[in-house]
Short mmCIF file of C-alpha atoms in Angstrom, two decimals:
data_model
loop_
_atom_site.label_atom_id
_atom_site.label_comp_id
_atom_site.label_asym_id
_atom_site.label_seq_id
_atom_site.Cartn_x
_atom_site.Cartn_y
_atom_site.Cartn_z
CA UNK W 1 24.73 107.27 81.17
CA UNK W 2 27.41 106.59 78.85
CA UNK W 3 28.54 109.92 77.11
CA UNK W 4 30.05 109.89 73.74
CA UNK W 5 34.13 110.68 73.48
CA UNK W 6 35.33 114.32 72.82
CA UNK W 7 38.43 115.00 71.19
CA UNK W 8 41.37 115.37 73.21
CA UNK W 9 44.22 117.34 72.62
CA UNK W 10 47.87 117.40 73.72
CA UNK W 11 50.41 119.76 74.39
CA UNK W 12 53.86 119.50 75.07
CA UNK W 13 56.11 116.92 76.40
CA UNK W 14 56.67 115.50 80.04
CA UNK W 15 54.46 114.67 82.66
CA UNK W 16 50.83 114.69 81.96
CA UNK W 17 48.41 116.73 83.34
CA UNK W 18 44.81 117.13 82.67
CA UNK W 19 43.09 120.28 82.40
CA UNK W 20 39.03 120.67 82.86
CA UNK W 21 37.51 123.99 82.71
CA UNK W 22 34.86 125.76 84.45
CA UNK W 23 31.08 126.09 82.72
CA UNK W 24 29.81 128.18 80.07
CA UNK W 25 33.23 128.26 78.26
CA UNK W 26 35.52 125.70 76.62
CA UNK W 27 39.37 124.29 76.68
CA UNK W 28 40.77 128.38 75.74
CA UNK W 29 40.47 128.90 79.17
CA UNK W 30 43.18 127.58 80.06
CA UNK W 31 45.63 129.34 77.05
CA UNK W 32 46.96 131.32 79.47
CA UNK W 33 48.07 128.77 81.68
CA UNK W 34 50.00 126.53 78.53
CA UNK W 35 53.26 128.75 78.33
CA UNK W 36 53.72 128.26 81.98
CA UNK W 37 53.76 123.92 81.89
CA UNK W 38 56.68 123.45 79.99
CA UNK W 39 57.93 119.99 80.83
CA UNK W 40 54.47 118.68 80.93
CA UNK W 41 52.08 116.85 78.68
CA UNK W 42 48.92 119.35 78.88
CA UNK W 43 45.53 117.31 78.34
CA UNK W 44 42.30 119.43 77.67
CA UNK W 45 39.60 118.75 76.26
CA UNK W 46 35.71 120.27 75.85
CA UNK W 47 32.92 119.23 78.33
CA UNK W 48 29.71 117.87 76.74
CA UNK W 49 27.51 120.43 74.54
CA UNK W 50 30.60 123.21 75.09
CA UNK W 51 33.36 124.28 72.90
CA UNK W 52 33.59 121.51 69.87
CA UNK W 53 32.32 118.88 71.67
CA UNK W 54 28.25 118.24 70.89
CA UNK W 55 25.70 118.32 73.06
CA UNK W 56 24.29 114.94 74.99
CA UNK W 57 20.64 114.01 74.47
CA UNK W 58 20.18 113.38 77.68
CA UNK W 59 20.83 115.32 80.76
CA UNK W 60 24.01 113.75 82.52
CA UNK W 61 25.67 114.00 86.16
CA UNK W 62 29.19 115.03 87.26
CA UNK W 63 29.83 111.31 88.08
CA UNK W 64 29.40 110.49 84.48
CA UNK W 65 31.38 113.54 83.72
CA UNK W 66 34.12 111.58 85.99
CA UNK W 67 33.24 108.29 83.75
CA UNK W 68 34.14 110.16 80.89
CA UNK W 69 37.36 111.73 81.62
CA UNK W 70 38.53 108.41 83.21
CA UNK W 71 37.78 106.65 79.81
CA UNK W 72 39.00 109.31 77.58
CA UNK W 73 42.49 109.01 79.27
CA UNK W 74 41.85 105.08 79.47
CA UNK W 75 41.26 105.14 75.91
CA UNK W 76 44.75 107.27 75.08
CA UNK W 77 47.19 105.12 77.12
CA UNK W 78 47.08 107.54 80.58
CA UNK W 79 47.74 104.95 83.73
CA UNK W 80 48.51 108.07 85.76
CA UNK W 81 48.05 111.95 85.55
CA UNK W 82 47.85 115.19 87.66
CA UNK W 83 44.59 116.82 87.20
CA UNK W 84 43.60 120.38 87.69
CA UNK W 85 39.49 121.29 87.52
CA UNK W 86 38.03 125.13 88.17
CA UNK W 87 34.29 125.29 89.29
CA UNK W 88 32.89 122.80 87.13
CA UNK W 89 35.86 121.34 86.13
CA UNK W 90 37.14 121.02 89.87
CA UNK W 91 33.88 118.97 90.80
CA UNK W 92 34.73 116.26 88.31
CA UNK W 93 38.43 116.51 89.58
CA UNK W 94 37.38 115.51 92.76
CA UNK W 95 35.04 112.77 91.72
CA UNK W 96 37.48 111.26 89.46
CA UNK W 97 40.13 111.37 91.95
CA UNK W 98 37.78 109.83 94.46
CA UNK W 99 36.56 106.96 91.57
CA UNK W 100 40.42 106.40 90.53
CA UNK W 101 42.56 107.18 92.90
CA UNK W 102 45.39 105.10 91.12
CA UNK W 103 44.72 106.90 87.90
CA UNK W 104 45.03 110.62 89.74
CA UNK W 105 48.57 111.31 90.43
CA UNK W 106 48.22 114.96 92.17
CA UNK W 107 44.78 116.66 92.02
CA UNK W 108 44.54 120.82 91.93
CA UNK W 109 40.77 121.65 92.85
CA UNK W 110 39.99 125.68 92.05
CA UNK W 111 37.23 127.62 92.86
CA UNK W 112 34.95 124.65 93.85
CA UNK W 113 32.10 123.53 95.96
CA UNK W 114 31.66 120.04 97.15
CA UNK W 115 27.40 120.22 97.15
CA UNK W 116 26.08 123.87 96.65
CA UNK W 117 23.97 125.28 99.30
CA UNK W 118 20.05 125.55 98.38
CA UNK W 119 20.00 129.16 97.33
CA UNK W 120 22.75 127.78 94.66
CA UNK W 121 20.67 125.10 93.50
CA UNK W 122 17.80 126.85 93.31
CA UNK W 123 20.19 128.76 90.84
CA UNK W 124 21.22 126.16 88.91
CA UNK W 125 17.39 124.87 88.37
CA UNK W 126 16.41 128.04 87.53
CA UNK W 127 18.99 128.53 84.66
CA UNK W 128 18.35 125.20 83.77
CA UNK W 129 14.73 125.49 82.44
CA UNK W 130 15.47 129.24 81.39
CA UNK W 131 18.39 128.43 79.27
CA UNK W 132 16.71 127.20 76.63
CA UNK W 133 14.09 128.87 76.14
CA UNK W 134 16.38 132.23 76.80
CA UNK W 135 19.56 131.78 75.83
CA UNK W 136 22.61 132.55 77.96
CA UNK W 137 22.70 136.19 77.25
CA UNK W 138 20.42 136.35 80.44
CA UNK W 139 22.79 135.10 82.96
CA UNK W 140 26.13 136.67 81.74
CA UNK W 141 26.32 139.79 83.55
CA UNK W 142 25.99 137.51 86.75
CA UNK W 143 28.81 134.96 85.39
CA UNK W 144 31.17 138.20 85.04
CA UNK W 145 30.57 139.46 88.62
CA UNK W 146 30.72 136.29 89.94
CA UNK W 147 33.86 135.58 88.12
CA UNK W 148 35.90 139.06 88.45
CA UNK W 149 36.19 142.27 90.79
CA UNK W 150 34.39 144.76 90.71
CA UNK W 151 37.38 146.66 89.50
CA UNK W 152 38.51 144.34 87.17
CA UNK W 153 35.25 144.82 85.75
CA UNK W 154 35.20 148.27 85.65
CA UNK W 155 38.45 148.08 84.02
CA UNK W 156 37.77 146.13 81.35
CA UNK W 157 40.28 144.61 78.75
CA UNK W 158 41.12 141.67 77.03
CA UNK W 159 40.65 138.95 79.51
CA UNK W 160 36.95 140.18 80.64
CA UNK W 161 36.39 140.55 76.80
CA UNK W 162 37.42 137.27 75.82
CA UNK W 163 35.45 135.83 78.86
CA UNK W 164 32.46 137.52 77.88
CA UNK W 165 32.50 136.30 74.02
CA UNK W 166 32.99 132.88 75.34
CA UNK W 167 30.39 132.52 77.18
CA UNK W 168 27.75 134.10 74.31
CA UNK W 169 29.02 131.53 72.30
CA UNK W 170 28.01 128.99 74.43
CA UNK W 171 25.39 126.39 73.46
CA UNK W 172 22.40 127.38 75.55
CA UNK W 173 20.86 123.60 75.64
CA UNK W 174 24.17 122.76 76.18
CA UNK W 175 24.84 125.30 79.51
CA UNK W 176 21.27 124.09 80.44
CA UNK W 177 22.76 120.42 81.05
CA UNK W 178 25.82 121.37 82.65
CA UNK W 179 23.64 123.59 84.87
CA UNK W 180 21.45 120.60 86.40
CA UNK W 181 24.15 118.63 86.46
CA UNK W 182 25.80 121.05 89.03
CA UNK W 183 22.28 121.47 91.12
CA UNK W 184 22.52 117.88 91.15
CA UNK W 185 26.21 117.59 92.52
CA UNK W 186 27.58 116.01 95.48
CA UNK W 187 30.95 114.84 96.38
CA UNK W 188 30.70 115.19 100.22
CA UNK W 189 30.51 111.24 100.37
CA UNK W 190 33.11 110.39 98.80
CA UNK W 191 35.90 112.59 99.59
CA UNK W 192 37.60 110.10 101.92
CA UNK W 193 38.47 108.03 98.59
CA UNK W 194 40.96 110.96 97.82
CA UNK W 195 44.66 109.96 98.46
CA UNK W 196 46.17 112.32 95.92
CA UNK W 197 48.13 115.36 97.53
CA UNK W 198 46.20 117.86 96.79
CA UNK W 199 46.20 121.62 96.27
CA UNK W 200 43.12 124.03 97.07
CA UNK W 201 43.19 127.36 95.30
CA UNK W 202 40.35 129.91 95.90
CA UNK W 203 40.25 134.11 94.92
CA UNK W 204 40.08 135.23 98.38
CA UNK W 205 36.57 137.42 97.06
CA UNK W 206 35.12 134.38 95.69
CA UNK W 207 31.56 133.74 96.92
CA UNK W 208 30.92 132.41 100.45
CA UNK W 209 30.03 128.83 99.29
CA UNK W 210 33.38 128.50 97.44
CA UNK W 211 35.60 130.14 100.33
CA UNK W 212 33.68 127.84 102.93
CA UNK W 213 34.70 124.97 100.50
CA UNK W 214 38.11 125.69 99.88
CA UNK W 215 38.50 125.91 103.53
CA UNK W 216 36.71 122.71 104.27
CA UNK W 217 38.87 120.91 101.52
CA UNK W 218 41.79 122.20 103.19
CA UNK W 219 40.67 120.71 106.64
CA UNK W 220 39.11 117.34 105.08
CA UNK W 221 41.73 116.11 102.59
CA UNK W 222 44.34 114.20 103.57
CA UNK W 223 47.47 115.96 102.14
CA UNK W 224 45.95 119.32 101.24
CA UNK W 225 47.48 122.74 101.40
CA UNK W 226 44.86 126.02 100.47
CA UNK W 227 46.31 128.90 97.89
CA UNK W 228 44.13 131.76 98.18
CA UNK W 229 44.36 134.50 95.10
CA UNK W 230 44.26 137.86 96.01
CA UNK W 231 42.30 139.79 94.80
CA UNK W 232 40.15 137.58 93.10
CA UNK W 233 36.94 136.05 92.71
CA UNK W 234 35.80 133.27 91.18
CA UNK W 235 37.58 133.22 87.82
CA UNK W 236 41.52 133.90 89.78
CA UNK W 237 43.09 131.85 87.14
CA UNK W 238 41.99 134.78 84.44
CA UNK W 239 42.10 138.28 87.23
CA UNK W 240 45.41 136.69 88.60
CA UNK W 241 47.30 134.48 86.12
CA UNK W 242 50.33 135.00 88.23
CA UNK W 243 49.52 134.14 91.05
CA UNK W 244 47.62 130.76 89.72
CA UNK W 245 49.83 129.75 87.57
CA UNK W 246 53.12 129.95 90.60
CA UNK W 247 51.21 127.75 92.91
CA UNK W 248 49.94 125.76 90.37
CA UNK W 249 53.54 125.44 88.97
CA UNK W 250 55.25 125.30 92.17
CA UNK W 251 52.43 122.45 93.85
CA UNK W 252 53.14 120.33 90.32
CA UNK W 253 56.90 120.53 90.42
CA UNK W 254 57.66 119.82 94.42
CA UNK W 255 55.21 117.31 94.59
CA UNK W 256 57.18 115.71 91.32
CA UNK W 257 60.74 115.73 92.79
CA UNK W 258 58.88 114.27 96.18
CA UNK W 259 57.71 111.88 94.27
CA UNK W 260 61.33 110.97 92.76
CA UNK W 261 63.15 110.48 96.13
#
């Protein structure tokens, strides 16, 4: 399906690079990460029925998440970027890398799966039909201890806080379409249409299906190196913004002044 344009916003000057978030949140999760790209063009945006952006009337699939990004960025004047994607976010990185791989300049896949096991799925369905009907409210304390240490959790503060208010203020039809979008994701087929260098980052206590991913990206991906973020589960980029945002930093800039010799 063909899914209607959301607004895109730019930061900064330089190279551009295109920022997609994870699910149940919007494009403030990456605020964090902004002071750290100077000499880049930061691109972000809000997935269908999150953030600002409305929700679809009809369910969609990461592919035409993938149609929509490339489009957006058609639309703009983009011939090349680097893209960076966590969870959700890093699905449609690698589908849109794999779709255009002379539109992706360097790709930065975090916290991803390339299909999710059954149990997952099984998941996603589930949240799917409840969402509506429910809300989100039911499935945040799972997002947060999927996302963060225990620890960190237990700790509290201003990052698990804001995480937590984002996600309640998620559309709940909304979440229920990204969520059978992800049951219905599958990238494993086209991964060998990936040329970009790539760079894997995964919290080192992520879940087993992400860690087995990260890995297998790693392994499958013709120039990939792995980052793991320690300690850290699935949200690393919030329990270790150091950590992400050197590697993510570092991969941009060295593969940049590769790219100039």
């Amino acid at each position: 399906m063909s899914l209607a344009a959301p607004v895109l916003h730019r930061t900064g000057e330089g190279t551009p690079v295109l920022l997609l978030h994870p699910l149940g949140v919007d494009r403030s999760f990456w605020d964090g990460v902004l002071p750290a790209l100077d000499g880049f063009e930061v691109l972000t945006y809000d997935f269908p029925g999150h953030g600002r952006t409305p929700v679809p009337e009809e369910p969609y699939t990461i592919e035409d998440l993938a149609d929509q990004a490339r489009q957006l960025l058609a639309d703009a004047g983009y011939q090349q970027v680097d893209v960076v994607g966590v969870s959700l976010g890093g699905l449609v990185a690698q589908r849109l890398a794999a779709d255009a791989p002379d539109l992706v300049r360097r790709l930065v896949v975090v916290d991803a799966v390339v299909v999710y096991p059954e149990p997952m799925r099984e998941m996603w369905r589930d949240r799917a039909a409840r969402a509506p009907v429910e809300g989100v409210e039911p499935f945040l304390d799972p997002t947060l201890a999927l996302w963060f240490t225990a620890d960190r959790l237990a700790e509290g503060g201003p990052v698990v806080e804001s995480a937590r208010r984002a996600f309640l203020g998620g559309d709940a039809r909304g979440y229920a379409l990204a969520c059978r979008a992800l049951e219905q994701a599958d990238v494993t087929g086209v991964l060998d249409r990936i040329t970009a260098p790539t760079l894997v980052v995964c919290g080192e206590d992520d879940a087993p299906p992400f860690v087995a991913a990260a890995r297998d990206l790693g392994e499958r991906l013709p120039d990939a190196r792995v980052v793991w973020l320690s300690p850290a589960r699935h949200a690393g980029v919030l329990e270790q913004p150091e950590q992400f945002r050197d590697a993510l930093v570092g991969f941009l800039r060295e593969t940049r002044a590769e790219g100039l010799r």
